[in-house]
PDB file of C-alpha atoms in Angstrom:
ATOM      1  CA  UNK C   1     -17.091 -76.508  59.654  1.00 70.00           C
ATOM      2  CA  UNK C   2     -15.157 -78.695  61.942  1.00 80.00           C
ATOM      3  CA  UNK C   3     -13.278 -80.491  59.267  1.00 91.00           C
ATOM      4  CA  UNK C   4     -12.160 -83.988  60.440  1.00 94.00           C
ATOM      5  CA  UNK C   5     -12.662 -84.747  64.120  1.00 96.00           C
ATOM      6  CA  UNK C   6     -11.282 -87.853  66.000  1.00 96.00           C
ATOM      7  CA  UNK C   7     -12.052 -89.315  69.257  1.00 96.00           C
ATOM      8  CA  UNK C   8     -10.517 -89.957  71.721  1.00 96.00           C
ATOM      9  CA  UNK C   9      -7.427 -87.770  71.669  1.00 94.00           C
ATOM     10  CA  UNK C  10      -5.455 -90.093  74.026  1.00 95.00           C
ATOM     11  CA  UNK C  11      -5.899 -93.653  75.054  1.00 96.00           C
ATOM     12  CA  UNK C  12      -3.947 -96.283  77.173  1.00 97.00           C
ATOM     13  CA  UNK C  13      -4.831 -99.805  76.723  1.00 96.00           C
ATOM     14  CA  UNK C  14      -3.484-102.968  78.137  1.00 97.00           C
ATOM     15  CA  UNK C  15      -2.351-105.873  75.778  1.00 97.00           C
ATOM     16  CA  UNK C  16      -5.416-107.800  74.635  1.00 97.00           C
ATOM     17  CA  UNK C  17      -7.932-105.089  75.223  1.00 97.00           C
ATOM     18  CA  UNK C  18     -10.042-103.817  72.375  1.00 96.00           C
ATOM     19  CA  UNK C  19     -11.102-100.350  71.324  1.00 96.00           C
ATOM     20  CA  UNK C  20     -12.610 -98.300  68.536  1.00 97.00           C
ATOM     21  CA  UNK C  21     -11.295 -95.046  67.181  1.00 97.00           C
ATOM     22  CA  UNK C  22     -13.836 -92.804  65.847  1.00 97.00           C
ATOM     23  CA  UNK C  23     -13.498 -90.330  62.867  1.00 97.00           C
ATOM     24  CA  UNK C  24     -16.091 -87.915  61.300  1.00 97.00           C
ATOM     25  CA  UNK C  25     -15.837 -85.430  58.530  1.00 96.00           C
ATOM     26  CA  UNK C  26     -18.231 -82.726  57.622  1.00 94.00           C
ATOM     27  CA  UNK C  27     -16.924 -81.784  54.130  1.00 91.00           C
ATOM     28  CA  UNK C  28     -18.998 -84.261  52.163  1.00 91.00           C
ATOM     29  CA  UNK C  29     -15.970 -86.034  50.985  1.00 90.00           C
ATOM     30  CA  UNK C  30     -16.168 -89.425  49.392  1.00 88.00           C
ATOM     31  CA  UNK C  31     -12.874 -90.919  50.454  1.00 87.00           C
ATOM     32  CA  UNK C  32     -11.569 -91.478  54.026  1.00 91.00           C
ATOM     33  CA  UNK C  33      -8.368 -92.952  55.386  1.00 91.00           C
ATOM     34  CA  UNK C  34      -6.735 -94.273  58.557  1.00 95.00           C
ATOM     35  CA  UNK C  35      -2.880 -93.851  58.978  1.00 94.00           C
ATOM     36  CA  UNK C  36      -0.536 -94.618  61.812  1.00 96.00           C
ATOM     37  CA  UNK C  37       2.509 -92.387  62.485  1.00 94.00           C
ATOM     38  CA  UNK C  38       5.637 -93.833  64.107  1.00 91.00           C
ATOM     39  CA  UNK C  39       8.847 -91.893  64.809  1.00 81.00           C
ATOM     40  CA  UNK C  40      11.150 -91.907  61.749  1.00 73.00           C
ATOM     41  CA  UNK C  41       8.658 -93.732  59.576  1.00 75.00           C
ATOM     42  CA  UNK C  42       6.329 -91.258  58.204  1.00 81.00           C
ATOM     43  CA  UNK C  43       2.668 -92.030  57.914  1.00 90.00           C
ATOM     44  CA  UNK C  44       1.650 -95.542  56.721  1.00 91.00           C
ATOM     45  CA  UNK C  45      -1.794 -96.256  55.527  1.00 90.00           C
ATOM     46  CA  UNK C  46      -3.794 -98.841  57.344  1.00 94.00           C
ATOM     47  CA  UNK C  47      -7.179 -98.890  55.646  1.00 93.00           C
ATOM     48  CA  UNK C  48      -9.134 -96.611  53.296  1.00 89.00           C
ATOM     49  CA  UNK C  49     -12.598 -96.222  52.148  1.00 90.00           C
ATOM     50  CA  UNK C  50     -12.983 -94.782  48.586  1.00 84.00           C
ATOM     51  CA  UNK C  51     -16.643 -94.368  48.961  1.00 85.00           C
ATOM     52  CA  UNK C  52     -19.473 -95.158  51.342  1.00 87.00           C
ATOM     53  CA  UNK C  53     -19.839 -99.013  51.559  1.00 88.00           C
ATOM     54  CA  UNK C  54     -16.393 -99.861  50.443  1.00 90.00           C
ATOM     55  CA  UNK C  55     -13.112-100.429  52.482  1.00 93.00           C
ATOM     56  CA  UNK C  56      -9.659-101.574  51.188  1.00 90.00           C
ATOM     57  CA  UNK C  57      -6.479-102.594  52.967  1.00 90.00           C
ATOM     58  CA  UNK C  58      -3.555-100.250  52.998  1.00 87.00           C
ATOM     59  CA  UNK C  59       0.156-100.866  53.658  1.00 86.00           C
ATOM     60  CA  UNK C  60      -0.181-102.131  57.357  1.00 93.00           C
ATOM     61  CA  UNK C  61      -3.770-103.632  57.961  1.00 95.00           C
ATOM     62  CA  UNK C  62      -2.938-106.439  60.261  1.00 96.00           C
ATOM     63  CA  UNK C  63      -4.537-106.149  63.606  1.00 96.00           C
ATOM     64  CA  UNK C  64      -7.063-103.731  62.509  1.00 97.00           C
ATOM     65  CA  UNK C  65     -10.641-103.643  61.199  1.00 97.00           C
ATOM     66  CA  UNK C  66     -12.723-100.645  59.815  1.00 97.00           C
ATOM     67  CA  UNK C  67     -16.229 -99.757  59.336  1.00 97.00           C
ATOM     68  CA  UNK C  68     -17.483 -97.005  56.919  1.00 95.00           C
ATOM     69  CA  UNK C  69     -20.609 -96.243  58.883  1.00 89.00           C
ATOM     70  CA  UNK C  70     -22.010 -93.747  56.545  1.00 94.00           C
ATOM     71  CA  UNK C  71     -20.444 -91.051  54.335  1.00 94.00           C
ATOM     72  CA  UNK C  72     -19.376 -88.982  57.313  1.00 96.00           C
ATOM     73  CA  UNK C  73     -17.923 -91.619  59.712  1.00 97.00           C
ATOM     74  CA  UNK C  74     -15.063 -94.008  59.395  1.00 97.00           C
ATOM     75  CA  UNK C  75     -14.061 -96.013  62.511  1.00 97.00           C
ATOM     76  CA  UNK C  76     -10.908 -98.014  63.204  1.00 98.00           C
ATOM     77  CA  UNK C  77     -11.143-101.002  65.687  1.00 98.00           C
ATOM     78  CA  UNK C  78      -8.254-102.884  67.399  1.00 97.00           C
ATOM     79  CA  UNK C  79      -9.696-106.182  68.482  1.00 93.00           C
ATOM     80  CA  UNK C  80      -6.825-107.275  70.602  1.00 96.00           C
ATOM     81  CA  UNK C  81      -4.314-104.546  71.084  1.00 96.00           C
ATOM     82  CA  UNK C  82      -0.600-105.269  71.037  1.00 97.00           C
ATOM     83  CA  UNK C  83       2.383-103.016  72.096  1.00 96.00           C
ATOM     84  CA  UNK C  84       3.283-102.869  68.399  1.00 96.00           C
ATOM     85  CA  UNK C  85       0.209-100.818  67.879  1.00 97.00           C
ATOM     86  CA  UNK C  86       1.476 -97.984  70.123  1.00 97.00           C
ATOM     87  CA  UNK C  87       1.382 -95.105  67.639  1.00 97.00           C
ATOM     88  CA  UNK C  88      -0.399 -91.995  66.718  1.00 96.00           C
ATOM     89  CA  UNK C  89      -3.399 -92.561  64.528  1.00 97.00           C
ATOM     90  CA  UNK C  90      -4.592 -90.054  62.020  1.00 96.00           C
ATOM     91  CA  UNK C  91      -7.792 -90.074  60.099  1.00 95.00           C
ATOM     92  CA  UNK C  92      -7.904 -88.147  56.748  1.00 92.00           C
ATOM     93  CA  UNK C  93     -10.634 -87.369  54.032  1.00 91.00           C
ATOM     94  CA  UNK C  94     -10.448 -86.237  50.519  1.00 86.00           C
ATOM     95  CA  UNK C  95     -12.687 -85.858  47.514  1.00 81.00           C
ATOM     96  CA  UNK C  96     -12.535 -88.459  44.714  1.00 63.00           C
ATOM     97  CA  UNK C  97     -12.551 -87.604  41.084  1.00 50.00           C
ATOM     98  CA  UNK C  98     -12.533 -90.415  38.421  1.00 44.00           C
ATOM     99  CA  UNK C  99     -11.723 -92.966  41.036  1.00 45.00           C
ATOM    100  CA  UNK C 100      -8.502 -91.328  42.323  1.00 49.00           C
ATOM    101  CA  UNK C 101      -7.885 -88.863  45.090  1.00 49.00           C
ATOM    102  CA  UNK C 102      -6.986 -85.739  43.227  1.00 52.00           C
ATOM    103  CA  UNK C 103      -7.692 -83.114  45.883  1.00 63.00           C
ATOM    104  CA  UNK C 104      -5.826 -82.421  48.992  1.00 75.00           C
ATOM    105  CA  UNK C 105      -6.347 -84.746  52.055  1.00 82.00           C
ATOM    106  CA  UNK C 106      -7.546 -83.078  55.135  1.00 87.00           C
ATOM    107  CA  UNK C 107      -6.272 -84.603  58.562  1.00 90.00           C
ATOM    108  CA  UNK C 108      -7.802 -84.882  61.909  1.00 93.00           C
ATOM    109  CA  UNK C 109      -5.759 -83.973  65.091  1.00 92.00           C
ATOM    110  CA  UNK C 110      -4.717 -87.631  65.797  1.00 94.00           C
ATOM    111  CA  UNK C 111      -5.155 -90.127  68.488  1.00 96.00           C
ATOM    112  CA  UNK C 112      -2.270 -90.988  70.692  1.00 95.00           C
ATOM    113  CA  UNK C 113      -2.520 -94.633  71.658  1.00 97.00           C
ATOM    114  CA  UNK C 114      -0.186 -96.438  74.094  1.00 96.00           C
ATOM    115  CA  UNK C 115      -0.462-100.185  74.644  1.00 97.00           C
ATOM    116  CA  UNK C 116       1.179-101.589  77.691  1.00 96.00           C
TER     117      UNK C 116
ATOM    118  CA  UNK S   1       8.871-100.488  45.412  1.00 74.00           C
ATOM    119  CA  UNK S   2       7.344 -97.073  45.346  1.00 77.00           C
ATOM    120  CA  UNK S   3       9.070 -95.006  48.004  1.00 87.00           C
ATOM    121  CA  UNK S   4       9.278 -91.401  49.097  1.00 92.00           C
ATOM    122  CA  UNK S   5      12.477 -90.098  50.759  1.00 94.00           C
ATOM    123  CA  UNK S   6      13.142 -86.799  52.539  1.00 95.00           C
ATOM    124  CA  UNK S   7      16.750 -85.721  53.385  1.00 91.00           C
ATOM    125  CA  UNK S   8      17.898 -84.397  55.616  1.00 91.00           C
ATOM    126  CA  UNK S   9      15.785 -85.587  58.478  1.00 92.00           C
ATOM    127  CA  UNK S  10      16.382 -82.456  60.619  1.00 95.00           C
ATOM    128  CA  UNK S  11      17.502 -78.913  59.438  1.00 96.00           C
ATOM    129  CA  UNK S  12      18.325 -75.744  61.672  1.00 96.00           C
ATOM    130  CA  UNK S  13      18.906 -72.360  60.184  1.00 96.00           C
ATOM    131  CA  UNK S  14      18.863 -68.851  61.376  1.00 96.00           C
ATOM    132  CA  UNK S  15      15.876 -66.608  61.002  1.00 97.00           C
ATOM    133  CA  UNK S  16      15.599 -64.723  57.727  1.00 97.00           C
ATOM    134  CA  UNK S  17      17.269 -67.246  55.532  1.00 96.00           C
ATOM    135  CA  UNK S  18      15.861 -68.671  52.353  1.00 96.00           C
ATOM    136  CA  UNK S  19      15.836 -72.618  52.503  1.00 96.00           C
ATOM    137  CA  UNK S  20      14.919 -75.479  50.476  1.00 96.00           C
ATOM    138  CA  UNK S  21      13.565 -78.866  51.577  1.00 97.00           C
ATOM    139  CA  UNK S  22      13.917 -81.793  49.413  1.00 97.00           C
ATOM    140  CA  UNK S  23      11.676 -84.739  48.492  1.00 97.00           C
ATOM    141  CA  UNK S  24      12.548 -87.593  46.065  1.00 97.00           C
ATOM    142  CA  UNK S  25      10.390 -90.420  44.773  1.00 94.00           C
ATOM    143  CA  UNK S  26      11.213 -93.675  42.925  1.00 91.00           C
ATOM    144  CA  UNK S  27       8.629 -93.759  40.264  1.00 83.00           C
ATOM    145  CA  UNK S  28       8.062 -90.926  37.810  1.00 83.00           C
ATOM    146  CA  UNK S  29       4.370 -92.033  37.172  1.00 84.00           C
ATOM    147  CA  UNK S  30       2.922 -89.974  39.785  1.00 87.00           C
ATOM    148  CA  UNK S  31      -0.654 -88.353  39.868  1.00 84.00           C
ATOM    149  CA  UNK S  32       0.172 -85.542  42.240  1.00 87.00           C
ATOM    150  CA  UNK S  33       2.399 -84.555  45.218  1.00 91.00           C
ATOM    151  CA  UNK S  34       1.411 -82.728  48.295  1.00 92.00           C
ATOM    152  CA  UNK S  35       3.503 -80.898  50.832  1.00 94.00           C
ATOM    153  CA  UNK S  36       2.179 -80.897  54.484  1.00 93.00           C
ATOM    154  CA  UNK S  37       3.281 -79.237  57.689  1.00 95.00           C
ATOM    155  CA  UNK S  38       2.980 -80.927  61.004  1.00 93.00           C
ATOM    156  CA  UNK S  39       3.415 -79.131  64.362  1.00 93.00           C
ATOM    157  CA  UNK S  40       4.465 -81.059  67.470  1.00 88.00           C
ATOM    158  CA  UNK S  41       1.549 -83.092  68.731  1.00 83.00           C
ATOM    159  CA  UNK S  42      -0.760 -81.944  66.051  1.00 85.00           C
ATOM    160  CA  UNK S  43      -2.251 -83.235  62.887  1.00 87.00           C
ATOM    161  CA  UNK S  44      -1.109 -82.496  59.230  1.00 90.00           C
ATOM    162  CA  UNK S  45      -1.933 -79.236  57.373  1.00 90.00           C
ATOM    163  CA  UNK S  46      -1.823 -79.190  53.645  1.00 89.00           C
ATOM    164  CA  UNK S  47       0.473 -76.499  52.357  1.00 93.00           C
ATOM    165  CA  UNK S  48       0.567 -77.098  48.616  1.00 93.00           C
ATOM    166  CA  UNK S  49      -0.611 -79.642  46.100  1.00 89.00           C
ATOM    167  CA  UNK S  50       0.989 -80.162  42.576  1.00 91.00           C
ATOM    168  CA  UNK S  51      -0.627 -82.102  39.997  1.00 87.00           C
ATOM    169  CA  UNK S  52       1.555 -84.195  37.647  1.00 88.00           C
ATOM    170  CA  UNK S  53       0.946 -81.719  34.839  1.00 89.00           C
ATOM    171  CA  UNK S  54       2.313 -78.748  36.827  1.00 91.00           C
ATOM    172  CA  UNK S  55       5.881 -77.771  37.428  1.00 94.00           C
ATOM    173  CA  UNK S  56       5.234 -75.445  40.488  1.00 94.00           C
ATOM    174  CA  UNK S  57       2.743 -74.062  43.046  1.00 93.00           C
ATOM    175  CA  UNK S  58       3.128 -70.973  45.104  1.00 95.00           C
ATOM    176  CA  UNK S  59       1.543 -69.874  48.360  1.00 94.00           C
ATOM    177  CA  UNK S  60       2.852 -66.769  50.047  1.00 96.00           C
ATOM    178  CA  UNK S  61       6.467 -67.374  50.989  1.00 97.00           C
ATOM    179  CA  UNK S  62       6.259 -71.005  49.929  1.00 97.00           C
ATOM    180  CA  UNK S  63       7.085 -72.427  46.420  1.00 97.00           C
ATOM    181  CA  UNK S  64       6.978 -76.061  45.613  1.00 96.00           C
ATOM    182  CA  UNK S  65       8.419 -77.482  42.438  1.00 97.00           C
ATOM    183  CA  UNK S  66       8.127 -80.779  40.647  1.00 96.00           C
ATOM    184  CA  UNK S  67      10.530 -82.447  38.361  1.00 95.00           C
ATOM    185  CA  UNK S  68       8.960 -85.879  37.421  1.00 92.00           C
ATOM    186  CA  UNK S  69      11.872 -86.877  35.200  1.00 92.00           C
ATOM    187  CA  UNK S  70      14.275 -86.616  38.010  1.00 94.00           C
ATOM    188  CA  UNK S  71      11.890 -87.860  40.679  1.00 94.00           C
ATOM    189  CA  UNK S  72      12.302 -84.700  42.801  1.00 96.00           C
ATOM    190  CA  UNK S  73      10.282 -82.024  44.361  1.00 97.00           C
ATOM    191  CA  UNK S  74      11.524 -79.145  46.430  1.00 97.00           C
ATOM    192  CA  UNK S  75       9.780 -76.755  48.881  1.00 97.00           C
ATOM    193  CA  UNK S  76      11.295 -73.373  48.928  1.00 97.00           C
ATOM    194  CA  UNK S  77      10.621 -71.087  51.995  1.00 97.00           C
ATOM    195  CA  UNK S  78      11.559 -67.480  51.545  1.00 97.00           C
ATOM    196  CA  UNK S  79      12.675 -65.286  54.502  1.00 97.00           C
ATOM    197  CA  UNK S  80      12.226 -67.958  57.117  1.00 97.00           C
ATOM    198  CA  UNK S  81      10.627 -67.068  60.504  1.00 97.00           C
ATOM    199  CA  UNK S  82      10.598 -68.911  63.863  1.00 96.00           C
ATOM    200  CA  UNK S  83       6.871 -69.792  63.319  1.00 96.00           C
ATOM    201  CA  UNK S  84       8.034 -71.861  60.302  1.00 97.00           C
ATOM    202  CA  UNK S  85       9.528 -74.392  62.764  1.00 97.00           C
ATOM    203  CA  UNK S  86       7.606 -77.670  62.191  1.00 97.00           C
ATOM    204  CA  UNK S  87       8.047 -81.005  60.438  1.00 95.00           C
ATOM    205  CA  UNK S  88       7.428 -80.821  56.728  1.00 97.00           C
ATOM    206  CA  UNK S  89       6.276 -84.003  54.915  1.00 95.00           C
ATOM    207  CA  UNK S  90       5.810 -84.622  51.315  1.00 94.00           C
ATOM    208  CA  UNK S  91       3.421 -87.333  49.974  1.00 92.00           C
ATOM    209  CA  UNK S  92       2.964 -88.794  46.639  1.00 90.00           C
ATOM    210  CA  UNK S  93       0.029 -90.256  44.861  1.00 84.00           C
ATOM    211  CA  UNK S  94       1.332 -92.698  42.355  1.00 78.00           C
ATOM    212  CA  UNK S  95      -0.774 -93.325  39.089  1.00 71.00           C
ATOM    213  CA  UNK S  96      -0.916 -97.076  39.748  1.00 65.00           C
ATOM    214  CA  UNK S  97      -2.403 -96.731  43.218  1.00 63.00           C
ATOM    215  CA  UNK S  98      -5.181 -95.114  44.750  1.00 61.00           C
ATOM    216  CA  UNK S  99      -3.410 -94.266  47.997  1.00 67.00           C
ATOM    217  CA  UNK S 100      -0.852 -91.853  48.995  1.00 79.00           C
ATOM    218  CA  UNK S 101       2.730 -92.662  50.168  1.00 86.00           C
ATOM    219  CA  UNK S 102       4.361 -90.312  52.593  1.00 90.00           C
ATOM    220  CA  UNK S 103       8.016 -89.531  53.269  1.00 93.00           C
ATOM    221  CA  UNK S 104       9.234 -89.615  56.786  1.00 92.00           C
ATOM    222  CA  UNK S 105       9.566 -85.726  56.996  1.00 94.00           C
ATOM    223  CA  UNK S 106      12.180 -83.078  57.615  1.00 96.00           C
ATOM    224  CA  UNK S 107      12.098 -81.480  61.055  1.00 95.00           C
ATOM    225  CA  UNK S 108      12.754 -77.780  60.564  1.00 97.00           C
ATOM    226  CA  UNK S 109      13.911 -75.429  63.253  1.00 97.00           C
ATOM    227  CA  UNK S 110      14.328 -71.632  62.590  1.00 97.00           C
ATOM    228  CA  UNK S 111      16.586 -70.075  65.171  1.00 95.00           C
ATOM    229  CA  UNK S 112      15.721 -66.390  66.169  1.00 91.00           C
TER     230      UNK S 112
END
């Protein structure tokens, strides 16, 4: 099993450009998440999807959109990139039980995005 | 506001020492708490998950404890090795939320 995979690993964008970060998991998990990690700030949740067909905002959703394409895939889109979105982006997945994430979260290797 | 705090931000100890990393949270109504390890330039690897009904979990040289009443968790690393050098993050799932809140991590360096 590959676990959680993310593409691309690195990306440089100019301000105003758009791009989509891809994430896929092969563990048959219901729940998927997108985080950003900035120095000294830990991980902050951008969006999550509790199950296929549903998405919800996290702590820092502004400037992002997501799509839960199917149970395996959860993409994050930046419509008009800004320098403040320079960060490392992590996708994660977990199993849901009773509507809450009880089990461990499994993380992808991350995408390092620079917006100039 | 539900927050998770890890102090210190960085720690350096000589090889072989036993050490404790701290995590505190502001609301005792948690569902579970998870400790992660992150190597430079890599993703997060889950180390231990403690459910709210548990007081500790052990895996090899690692032991994580949970004290909900005081809002604290500790990660104990026995007989530290240079390979333990990494950033350690704790993450809390609060009962009132369906998302996890992370601390900013403790960067651990084990000196040979």
